[in-house]
Amino acid sequence: MSASTRSDADAGPDAGADAGVLVIGLGNLLVGDEGLGVQVLRRLETDYGFDPAVTLVDGGTSGLDLLPLFADYRRILLIDAVAGEGPPGSVTVLRDEAILRVLSQKLSVHHLGVTDVLALAQLLGYPAAEIVLVGVVPAELGLGLQLSPTVARSVPAIIEQLGAVLAEWGVTVRAKERSIC
């Protein structure tokens, strides 16, 4: 699966690059909780807006395909299911070396690609000032298109943590108004 870029619908296609903030949802939608990052990203796309706009990318199971994006953004926020010490559904915010440490505990094949991207970006001197990973301990990793009930209940906490990180970076997250049909 290749990465596809989607910008906040309220802004032009280059607004995310101007703001310097990139949000990448990672995971395999066919493997239950492993698809968490992409599922949350889709929720952000449909239910939230950002000021200034950020760029949202469905990173799926991409690895090195994401490398060019790391050259273009100063702040990168990753969303993924991760191996962790807490119970399933636990939400954690990781920074710096802690990201590589947790991703080295290969929960998924794509973690190898993400660790390679992070290492190469650093080696190439890409300008990312901050990279943060909001991770969730999965409950179920069997074949399936839905999140487990345990992880699904964690989605509001995940979005709250994403909002807190984005607020640190000067981005306001706002719920989109729902139209009644």
mmCIF file with all atom_site columns, N, CA and C in Angstrom, residues 53-117:
data_model
loop_
_atom_site.group_PDB
_atom_site.id
_atom_site.type_symbol
_atom_site.label_atom_id
_atom_site.label_alt_id
_atom_site.label_comp_id
_atom_site.label_asym_id
_atom_site.label_entity_id
_atom_site.label_seq_id
_atom_site.pdbx_PDB_ins_code
_atom_site.Cartn_x
_atom_site.Cartn_y
_atom_site.Cartn_z
_atom_site.occupancy
_atom_site.B_iso_or_equiv
_atom_site.pdbx_formal_charge
_atom_site.auth_seq_id
_atom_site.auth_comp_id
_atom_site.auth_asym_id
_atom_site.auth_atom_id
_atom_site.pdbx_PDB_model_num
ATOM 1   N N  . ALA A 1 53  ? -3.878 24.702 9.190  1.00 0.00 ? 53  ALA A N  1
ATOM 2   C CA . ALA A 1 53  ? -4.117 23.385 8.602  1.00 0.00 ? 53  ALA A CA 1
ATOM 3   C C  . ALA A 1 53  ? -2.881 22.501 8.756  1.00 0.00 ? 53  ALA A C  1
ATOM 4   N N  . VAL A 1 54  ? -3.127 21.212 8.884  1.00 0.00 ? 54  VAL A N  1
ATOM 5   C CA . VAL A 1 54  ? -2.047 20.233 8.894  1.00 0.00 ? 54  VAL A CA 1
ATOM 6   C C  . VAL A 1 54  ? -2.289 19.279 7.727  1.00 0.00 ? 54  VAL A C  1
ATOM 7   N N  . THR A 1 55  ? -1.261 18.546 7.368  1.00 0.00 ? 55  THR A N  1
ATOM 8   C CA . THR A 1 55  ? -1.399 17.548 6.319  1.00 0.00 ? 55  THR A CA 1
ATOM 9   C C  . THR A 1 55  ? -1.605 16.193 6.973  1.00 0.00 ? 55  THR A C  1
ATOM 10  N N  . LEU A 1 56  ? -2.638 15.491 6.543  1.00 0.00 ? 56  LEU A N  1
ATOM 11  C CA . LEU A 1 56  ? -2.952 14.164 7.046  1.00 0.00 ? 56  LEU A CA 1
ATOM 12  C C  . LEU A 1 56  ? -2.578 13.135 5.991  1.00 0.00 ? 56  LEU A C  1
ATOM 13  N N  . VAL A 1 57  ? -1.822 12.105 6.382  1.00 0.00 ? 57  VAL A N  1
ATOM 14  C CA . VAL A 1 57  ? -1.364 11.094 5.434  1.00 0.00 ? 57  VAL A CA 1
ATOM 15  C C  . VAL A 1 57  ? -1.711 9.705  5.953  1.00 0.00 ? 57  VAL A C  1
ATOM 16  N N  . ASP A 1 58  ? -2.360 8.934  5.092  1.00 0.00 ? 58  ASP A N  1
ATOM 17  C CA . ASP A 1 58  ? -2.608 7.531  5.356  1.00 0.00 ? 58  ASP A CA 1
ATOM 18  C C  . ASP A 1 58  ? -1.321 6.794  4.995  1.00 0.00 ? 58  ASP A C  1
ATOM 19  N N  . GLY A 1 59  ? -0.531 6.470  6.011  1.00 0.00 ? 59  GLY A N  1
ATOM 20  C CA . GLY A 1 59  ? 0.739  5.793  5.781  1.00 0.00 ? 59  GLY A CA 1
ATOM 21  C C  . GLY A 1 59  ? 0.584  4.290  5.650  1.00 0.00 ? 59  GLY A C  1
ATOM 22  N N  . GLY A 1 60  ? -0.596 3.774  5.999  1.00 0.00 ? 60  GLY A N  1
ATOM 23  C CA . GLY A 1 60  ? -0.851 2.346  5.869  1.00 0.00 ? 60  GLY A CA 1
ATOM 24  C C  . GLY A 1 60  ? 0.306  1.518  6.375  1.00 0.00 ? 60  GLY A C  1
ATOM 25  N N  . THR A 1 61  ? 0.789  0.626  5.539  1.00 0.00 ? 61  THR A N  1
ATOM 26  C CA . THR A 1 61  ? 1.938  -0.212 5.890  1.00 0.00 ? 61  THR A CA 1
ATOM 27  C C  . THR A 1 61  ? 3.195  0.245  5.146  1.00 0.00 ? 61  THR A C  1
ATOM 28  N N  . SER A 1 62  ? 3.165  1.474  4.666  1.00 0.00 ? 62  SER A N  1
ATOM 29  C CA . SER A 1 62  ? 4.320  2.022  3.951  1.00 0.00 ? 62  SER A CA 1
ATOM 30  C C  . SER A 1 62  ? 5.507  2.123  4.884  1.00 0.00 ? 62  SER A C  1
ATOM 31  N N  . GLY A 1 63  ? 6.639  2.039  4.322  1.00 0.00 ? 63  GLY A N  1
ATOM 32  C CA . GLY A 1 63  ? 7.865  2.218  5.080  1.00 0.00 ? 63  GLY A CA 1
ATOM 33  C C  . GLY A 1 63  ? 8.671  3.319  4.439  1.00 0.00 ? 63  GLY A C  1
ATOM 34  N N  . LEU A 1 64  ? 9.631  2.926  3.627  1.00 0.00 ? 64  LEU A N  1
ATOM 35  C CA . LEU A 1 64  ? 10.531 3.890  3.014  1.00 0.00 ? 64  LEU A CA 1
ATOM 36  C C  . LEU A 1 64  ? 9.825  4.852  2.067  1.00 0.00 ? 64  LEU A C  1
ATOM 37  N N  . ASP A 1 65  ? 8.609  4.515  1.618  1.00 0.00 ? 65  ASP A N  1
ATOM 38  C CA . ASP A 1 65  ? 7.844  5.441  0.775  1.00 0.00 ? 65  ASP A CA 1
ATOM 39  C C  . ASP A 1 65  ? 7.554  6.746  1.515  1.00 0.00 ? 65  ASP A C  1
ATOM 40  N N  . LEU A 1 66  ? 7.598  6.713  2.833  1.00 0.00 ? 66  LEU A N  1
ATOM 41  C CA . LEU A 1 66  ? 7.306  7.911  3.632  1.00 0.00 ? 66  LEU A CA 1
ATOM 42  C C  . LEU A 1 66  ? 8.512  8.851  3.746  1.00 0.00 ? 66  LEU A C  1
ATOM 43  N N  . LEU A 1 67  ? 9.697  8.384  3.403  1.00 0.00 ? 67  LEU A N  1
ATOM 44  C CA . LEU A 1 67  ? 10.920 9.174  3.601  1.00 0.00 ? 67  LEU A CA 1
ATOM 45  C C  . LEU A 1 67  ? 10.859 10.580 3.006  1.00 0.00 ? 67  LEU A C  1
ATOM 46  N N  . PRO A 1 68  ? 10.370 10.763 1.765  1.00 0.00 ? 68  PRO A N  1
ATOM 47  C CA . PRO A 1 68  ? 10.336 12.130 1.221  1.00 0.00 ? 68  PRO A CA 1
ATOM 48  C C  . PRO A 1 68  ? 9.509  13.096 2.076  1.00 0.00 ? 68  PRO A C  1
ATOM 49  N N  . LEU A 1 69  ? 8.478  12.592 2.741  1.00 0.00 ? 69  LEU A N  1
ATOM 50  C CA . LEU A 1 69  ? 7.669  13.467 3.599  1.00 0.00 ? 69  LEU A CA 1
ATOM 51  C C  . LEU A 1 69  ? 8.469  14.006 4.770  1.00 0.00 ? 69  LEU A C  1
ATOM 52  N N  . PHE A 1 70  ? 9.411  13.214 5.259  1.00 0.00 ? 70  PHE A N  1
ATOM 53  C CA . PHE A 1 70  ? 10.218 13.646 6.397  1.00 0.00 ? 70  PHE A CA 1
ATOM 54  C C  . PHE A 1 70  ? 11.145 14.800 6.025  1.00 0.00 ? 70  PHE A C  1
ATOM 55  N N  . ALA A 1 71  ? 11.396 14.980 4.739  1.00 0.00 ? 71  ALA A N  1
ATOM 56  C CA . ALA A 1 71  ? 12.237 16.091 4.283  1.00 0.00 ? 71  ALA A CA 1
ATOM 57  C C  . ALA A 1 71  ? 11.478 17.405 4.256  1.00 0.00 ? 71  ALA A C  1
ATOM 58  N N  . ASP A 1 72  ? 10.145 17.329 4.268  1.00 0.00 ? 72  ASP A N  1
ATOM 59  C CA . ASP A 1 72  ? 9.339  18.528 4.035  1.00 0.00 ? 72  ASP A CA 1
ATOM 60  C C  . ASP A 1 72  ? 8.666  19.117 5.269  1.00 0.00 ? 72  ASP A C  1
ATOM 61  N N  . TYR A 1 73  ? 8.713  18.437 6.408  1.00 0.00 ? 73  TYR A N  1
ATOM 62  C CA . TYR A 1 73  ? 7.960  18.898 7.576  1.00 0.00 ? 73  TYR A CA 1
ATOM 63  C C  . TYR A 1 73  ? 8.848  19.041 8.800  1.00 0.00 ? 73  TYR A C  1
ATOM 64  N N  . ARG A 1 74  ? 8.569  20.061 9.575  1.00 0.00 ? 74  ARG A N  1
ATOM 65  C CA . ARG A 1 74  ? 9.340  20.318 10.798 1.00 0.00 ? 74  ARG A CA 1
ATOM 66  C C  . ARG A 1 74  ? 8.814  19.510 11.978 1.00 0.00 ? 74  ARG A C  1
ATOM 67  N N  . ARG A 1 75  ? 7.511  19.234 11.951 1.00 0.00 ? 75  ARG A N  1
ATOM 68  C CA . ARG A 1 75  ? 6.898  18.484 13.051 1.00 0.00 ? 75  ARG A CA 1
ATOM 69  C C  . ARG A 1 75  ? 6.059  17.349 12.473 1.00 0.00 ? 75  ARG A C  1
ATOM 70  N N  . ILE A 1 76  ? 6.303  16.138 12.994 1.00 0.00 ? 76  ILE A N  1
ATOM 71  C CA . ILE A 1 76  ? 5.626  14.956 12.477 1.00 0.00 ? 76  ILE A CA 1
ATOM 72  C C  . ILE A 1 76  ? 5.012  14.196 13.653 1.00 0.00 ? 76  ILE A C  1
ATOM 73  N N  . LEU A 1 77  ? 3.733  13.892 13.503 1.00 0.00 ? 77  LEU A N  1
ATOM 74  C CA . LEU A 1 77  ? 2.993  13.155 14.524 1.00 0.00 ? 77  LEU A CA 1
ATOM 75  C C  . LEU A 1 77  ? 2.547  11.822 13.926 1.00 0.00 ? 77  LEU A C  1
ATOM 76  N N  . LEU A 1 78  ? 2.986  10.731 14.526 1.00 0.00 ? 78  LEU A N  1
ATOM 77  C CA . LEU A 1 78  ? 2.653  9.384  14.066 1.00 0.00 ? 78  LEU A CA 1
ATOM 78  C C  . LEU A 1 78  ? 1.590  8.789  14.981 1.00 0.00 ? 78  LEU A C  1
ATOM 79  N N  . ILE A 1 79  ? 0.672  8.004  14.393 1.00 0.00 ? 79  ILE A N  1
ATOM 80  C CA . ILE A 1 79  ? -0.357 7.299  15.158 1.00 0.00 ? 79  ILE A CA 1
ATOM 81  C C  . ILE A 1 79  ? -0.232 5.827  14.790 1.00 0.00 ? 79  ILE A C  1
ATOM 82  N N  . ASP A 1 80  ? -0.103 4.953  15.812 1.00 0.00 ? 80  ASP A N  1
ATOM 83  C CA . ASP A 1 80  ? 0.099  3.543  15.498 1.00 0.00 ? 80  ASP A CA 1
ATOM 84  C C  . ASP A 1 80  ? -0.218 2.671  16.711 1.00 0.00 ? 80  ASP A C  1
ATOM 85  N N  . ALA A 1 81  ? -0.476 1.404  16.449 1.00 0.00 ? 81  ALA A N  1
ATOM 86  C CA . ALA A 1 81  ? -0.556 0.394  17.501 1.00 0.00 ? 81  ALA A CA 1
ATOM 87  C C  . ALA A 1 81  ? 0.874  0.003  17.841 1.00 0.00 ? 81  ALA A C  1
ATOM 88  N N  . VAL A 1 82  ? 1.178  -0.098 19.133 1.00 0.00 ? 82  VAL A N  1
ATOM 89  C CA . VAL A 1 82  ? 2.546  -0.398 19.557 1.00 0.00 ? 82  VAL A CA 1
ATOM 90  C C  . VAL A 1 82  ? 2.546  -1.422 20.691 1.00 0.00 ? 82  VAL A C  1
ATOM 91  N N  . ALA A 1 83  ? 3.625  -2.192 20.772 1.00 0.00 ? 83  ALA A N  1
ATOM 92  C CA . ALA A 1 83  ? 3.811  -3.080 21.916 1.00 0.00 ? 83  ALA A CA 1
ATOM 93  C C  . ALA A 1 83  ? 4.103  -2.194 23.119 1.00 0.00 ? 83  ALA A C  1
ATOM 94  N N  . GLY A 1 84  ? 3.449  -2.463 24.210 1.00 0.00 ? 84  GLY A N  1
ATOM 95  C CA . GLY A 1 84  ? 3.658  -1.636 25.381 1.00 0.00 ? 84  GLY A CA 1
ATOM 96  C C  . GLY A 1 84  ? 3.529  -2.432 26.657 1.00 0.00 ? 84  GLY A C  1
ATOM 97  N N  . GLU A 1 85  ? 3.877  -1.787 27.752 1.00 0.00 ? 85  GLU A N  1
ATOM 98  C CA . GLU A 1 85  ? 3.835  -2.448 29.048 1.00 0.00 ? 85  GLU A CA 1
ATOM 99  C C  . GLU A 1 85  ? 2.448  -2.407 29.666 1.00 0.00 ? 85  GLU A C  1
ATOM 100 N N  . GLY A 1 86  ? 1.613  -1.494 29.224 1.00 0.00 ? 86  GLY A N  1
ATOM 101 C CA . GLY A 1 86  ? 0.290  -1.349 29.804 1.00 0.00 ? 86  GLY A CA 1
ATOM 102 C C  . GLY A 1 86  ? -0.692 -2.356 29.253 1.00 0.00 ? 86  GLY A C  1
ATOM 103 N N  . PRO A 1 87  ? -1.903 -2.336 29.790 1.00 0.00 ? 87  PRO A N  1
ATOM 104 C CA . PRO A 1 87  ? -2.943 -3.236 29.292 1.00 0.00 ? 87  PRO A CA 1
ATOM 105 C C  . PRO A 1 87  ? -3.428 -2.794 27.911 1.00 0.00 ? 87  PRO A C  1
ATOM 106 N N  . PRO A 1 88  ? -4.097 -3.687 27.176 1.00 0.00 ? 88  PRO A N  1
ATOM 107 C CA . PRO A 1 88  ? -4.651 -3.301 25.877 1.00 0.00 ? 88  PRO A CA 1
ATOM 108 C C  . PRO A 1 88  ? -5.525 -2.053 26.005 1.00 0.00 ? 88  PRO A C  1
ATOM 109 N N  . GLY A 1 89  ? -5.374 -1.171 25.025 1.00 0.00 ? 89  GLY A N  1
ATOM 110 C CA . GLY A 1 89  ? -6.111 0.091  25.035 1.00 0.00 ? 89  GLY A CA 1
ATOM 111 C C  . GLY A 1 89  ? -5.351 1.231  25.685 1.00 0.00 ? 89  GLY A C  1
ATOM 112 N N  . SER A 1 90  ? -4.208 0.946  26.313 1.00 0.00 ? 90  SER A N  1
ATOM 113 C CA . SER A 1 90  ? -3.400 1.995  26.936 1.00 0.00 ? 90  SER A CA 1
ATOM 114 C C  . SER A 1 90  ? -2.847 2.925  25.871 1.00 0.00 ? 90  SER A C  1
ATOM 115 N N  . VAL A 1 91  ? -2.957 4.213  26.130 1.00 0.00 ? 91  VAL A N  1
ATOM 116 C CA . VAL A 1 91  ? -2.472 5.233  25.196 1.00 0.00 ? 91  VAL A CA 1
ATOM 117 C C  . VAL A 1 91  ? -1.170 5.790  25.750 1.00 0.00 ? 91  VAL A C  1
ATOM 118 N N  . THR A 1 92  ? -0.178 5.916  24.883 1.00 0.00 ? 92  THR A N  1
ATOM 119 C CA . THR A 1 92  ? 1.109  6.450  25.303 1.00 0.00 ? 92  THR A CA 1
ATOM 120 C C  . THR A 1 92  ? 1.611  7.462  24.279 1.00 0.00 ? 92  THR A C  1
ATOM 121 N N  . VAL A 1 93  ? 2.324  8.472  24.749 1.00 0.00 ? 93  VAL A N  1
ATOM 122 C CA . VAL A 1 93  ? 2.931  9.472  23.882 1.00 0.00 ? 93  VAL A CA 1
ATOM 123 C C  . VAL A 1 93  ? 4.439  9.297  23.996 1.00 0.00 ? 93  VAL A C  1
ATOM 124 N N  . LEU A 1 94  ? 5.075  9.045  22.854 1.00 0.00 ? 94  LEU A N  1
ATOM 125 C CA . LEU A 1 94  ? 6.513  8.775  22.828 1.00 0.00 ? 94  LEU A CA 1
ATOM 126 C C  . LEU A 1 94  ? 7.237  9.836  22.006 1.00 0.00 ? 94  LEU A C  1
ATOM 127 N N  . ARG A 1 95  ? 8.425  10.153 22.450 1.00 0.00 ? 95  ARG A N  1
ATOM 128 C CA . ARG A 1 95  ? 9.261  11.139 21.763 1.00 0.00 ? 95  ARG A CA 1
ATOM 129 C C  . ARG A 1 95  ? 10.685 10.616 21.637 1.00 0.00 ? 95  ARG A C  1
ATOM 130 N N  . ASP A 1 96  ? 11.378 11.135 20.656 1.00 0.00 ? 96  ASP A N  1
ATOM 131 C CA . ASP A 1 96  ? 12.808 10.893 20.485 1.00 0.00 ? 96  ASP A CA 1
ATOM 132 C C  . ASP A 1 96  ? 13.166 9.406  20.472 1.00 0.00 ? 96  ASP A C  1
ATOM 133 N N  . GLU A 1 97  ? 14.189 9.024  21.275 1.00 0.00 ? 97  GLU A N  1
ATOM 134 C CA . GLU A 1 97  ? 14.680 7.647  21.270 1.00 0.00 ? 97  GLU A CA 1
ATOM 135 C C  . GLU A 1 97  ? 13.615 6.651  21.715 1.00 0.00 ? 97  GLU A C  1
ATOM 136 N N  . ALA A 1 98  ? 12.656 7.096  22.503 1.00 0.00 ? 98  ALA A N  1
ATOM 137 C CA . ALA A 1 98  ? 11.602 6.194  22.980 1.00 0.00 ? 98  ALA A CA 1
ATOM 138 C C  . ALA A 1 98  ? 10.797 5.627  21.810 1.00 0.00 ? 98  ALA A C  1
ATOM 139 N N  . ILE A 1 99  ? 10.667 6.397  20.732 1.00 0.00 ? 99  ILE A N  1
ATOM 140 C CA . ILE A 1 99  ? 9.941  5.905  19.549 1.00 0.00 ? 99  ILE A CA 1
ATOM 141 C C  . ILE A 1 99  ? 10.671 4.715  18.943 1.00 0.00 ? 99  ILE A C  1
ATOM 142 N N  . LEU A 1 100 ? 11.963 4.861  18.726 1.00 0.00 ? 100 LEU A N  1
ATOM 143 C CA . LEU A 1 100 ? 12.738 3.760  18.147 1.00 0.00 ? 100 LEU A CA 1
ATOM 144 C C  . LEU A 1 100 ? 12.752 2.554  19.072 1.00 0.00 ? 100 LEU A C  1
ATOM 145 N N  . ARG A 1 101 ? 12.812 2.796  20.378 1.00 0.00 ? 101 ARG A N  1
ATOM 146 C CA . ARG A 1 101 ? 12.817 1.690  21.338 1.00 0.00 ? 101 ARG A CA 1
ATOM 147 C C  . ARG A 1 101 ? 11.525 0.878  21.241 1.00 0.00 ? 101 ARG A C  1
ATOM 148 N N  . VAL A 1 102 ? 10.386 1.560  21.222 1.00 0.00 ? 102 VAL A N  1
ATOM 149 C CA . VAL A 1 102 ? 9.119  0.827  21.190 1.00 0.00 ? 102 VAL A CA 1
ATOM 150 C C  . VAL A 1 102 ? 8.878  0.184  19.824 1.00 0.00 ? 102 VAL A C  1
ATOM 151 N N  . LEU A 1 103 ? 9.278  0.841  18.738 1.00 0.00 ? 103 LEU A N  1
ATOM 152 C CA . LEU A 1 103 ? 9.085  0.260  17.412 1.00 0.00 ? 103 LEU A CA 1
ATOM 153 C C  . LEU A 1 103 ? 10.049 -0.881 17.132 1.00 0.00 ? 103 LEU A C  1
ATOM 154 N N  . SER A 1 104 ? 11.146 -0.968 17.906 1.00 0.00 ? 104 SER A N  1
ATOM 155 C CA . SER A 1 104 ? 12.067 -2.090 17.722 1.00 0.00 ? 104 SER A CA 1
ATOM 156 C C  . SER A 1 104 ? 11.445 -3.383 18.238 1.00 0.00 ? 104 SER A C  1
ATOM 157 N N  . GLN A 1 105 ? 10.404 -3.281 19.068 1.00 0.00 ? 105 GLN A N  1
ATOM 158 C CA . GLN A 1 105 ? 9.627  -4.449 19.503 1.00 0.00 ? 105 GLN A CA 1
ATOM 159 C C  . GLN A 1 105 ? 8.584  -4.693 18.413 1.00 0.00 ? 105 GLN A C  1
ATOM 160 N N  . LYS A 1 106 ? 8.964  -5.305 17.350 1.00 0.00 ? 106 LYS A N  1
ATOM 161 C CA . LYS A 1 106 ? 8.171  -5.429 16.128 1.00 0.00 ? 106 LYS A CA 1
ATOM 162 C C  . LYS A 1 106 ? 6.783  -6.019 16.387 1.00 0.00 ? 106 LYS A C  1
ATOM 163 N N  . LEU A 1 107 ? 5.790  -5.163 16.421 1.00 0.00 ? 107 LEU A N  1
ATOM 164 C CA . LEU A 1 107 ? 4.410  -5.600 16.529 1.00 0.00 ? 107 LEU A CA 1
ATOM 165 C C  . LEU A 1 107 ? 3.878  -5.928 15.140 1.00 0.00 ? 107 LEU A C  1
ATOM 166 N N  . SER A 1 108 ? 4.451  -5.232 14.142 1.00 0.00 ? 108 SER A N  1
ATOM 167 C CA . SER A 1 108 ? 3.982  -5.373 12.771 1.00 0.00 ? 108 SER A CA 1
ATOM 168 C C  . SER A 1 108 ? 5.164  -5.262 11.819 1.00 0.00 ? 108 SER A C  1
ATOM 169 N N  . VAL A 1 109 ? 4.999  -5.796 10.635 1.00 0.00 ? 109 VAL A N  1
ATOM 170 C CA . VAL A 1 109 ? 6.043  -5.716 9.621  1.00 0.00 ? 109 VAL A CA 1
ATOM 171 C C  . VAL A 1 109 ? 6.376  -4.269 9.267  1.00 0.00 ? 109 VAL A C  1
ATOM 172 N N  . HIS A 1 110 ? 5.364  -3.384 9.266  1.00 0.00 ? 110 HIS A N  1
ATOM 173 C CA . HIS A 1 110 ? 5.645  -1.999 8.868  1.00 0.00 ? 110 HIS A CA 1
ATOM 174 C C  . HIS A 1 110 ? 6.532  -1.272 9.866  1.00 0.00 ? 110 HIS A C  1
ATOM 175 N N  . HIS A 1 111 ? 6.652  -1.765 11.101 1.00 0.00 ? 111 HIS A N  1
ATOM 176 C CA . HIS A 1 111 ? 7.527  -1.099 12.073 1.00 0.00 ? 111 HIS A CA 1
ATOM 177 C C  . HIS A 1 111 ? 8.976  -1.082 11.597 1.00 0.00 ? 111 HIS A C  1
ATOM 178 N N  . LEU A 1 112 ? 9.396  -2.142 10.902 1.00 0.00 ? 112 LEU A N  1
ATOM 179 C CA . LEU A 1 112 ? 10.742 -2.157 10.345 1.00 0.00 ? 112 LEU A CA 1
ATOM 180 C C  . LEU A 1 112 ? 10.924 -0.982 9.398  1.00 0.00 ? 112 LEU A C  1
ATOM 181 N N  . GLY A 1 113 ? 9.969  -0.749 8.516  1.00 0.00 ? 113 GLY A N  1
ATOM 182 C CA . GLY A 1 113 ? 10.063 0.357  7.573  1.00 0.00 ? 113 GLY A CA 1
ATOM 183 C C  . GLY A 1 113 ? 10.061 1.713  8.259  1.00 0.00 ? 113 GLY A C  1
ATOM 184 N N  . VAL A 1 114 ? 9.261  1.867  9.300  1.00 0.00 ? 114 VAL A N  1
ATOM 185 C CA . VAL A 1 114 ? 9.193  3.153  10.003 1.00 0.00 ? 114 VAL A CA 1
ATOM 186 C C  . VAL A 1 114 ? 10.494 3.428  10.744 1.00 0.00 ? 114 VAL A C  1
ATOM 187 N N  . THR A 1 115 ? 11.075 2.405  11.381 1.00 0.00 ? 115 THR A N  1
ATOM 188 C CA . THR A 1 115 ? 12.353 2.628  12.061 1.00 0.00 ? 115 THR A CA 1
ATOM 189 C C  . THR A 1 115 ? 13.442 2.976  11.052 1.00 0.00 ? 115 THR A C  1
ATOM 190 N N  . ASP A 1 116 ? 13.393 2.347  9.873  1.00 0.00 ? 116 ASP A N  1
ATOM 191 C CA . ASP A 1 116 ? 14.350 2.685  8.813  1.00 0.00 ? 116 ASP A CA 1
ATOM 192 C C  . ASP A 1 116 ? 14.176 4.141  8.372  1.00 0.00 ? 116 ASP A C  1
ATOM 193 N N  . VAL A 1 117 ? 12.935 4.572  8.201  1.00 0.00 ? 117 VAL A N  1
ATOM 194 C CA . VAL A 1 117 ? 12.665 5.951  7.785  1.00 0.00 ? 117 VAL A CA 1
ATOM 195 C C  . VAL A 1 117 ? 13.196 6.929  8.830  1.00 0.00 ? 117 VAL A C  1
#
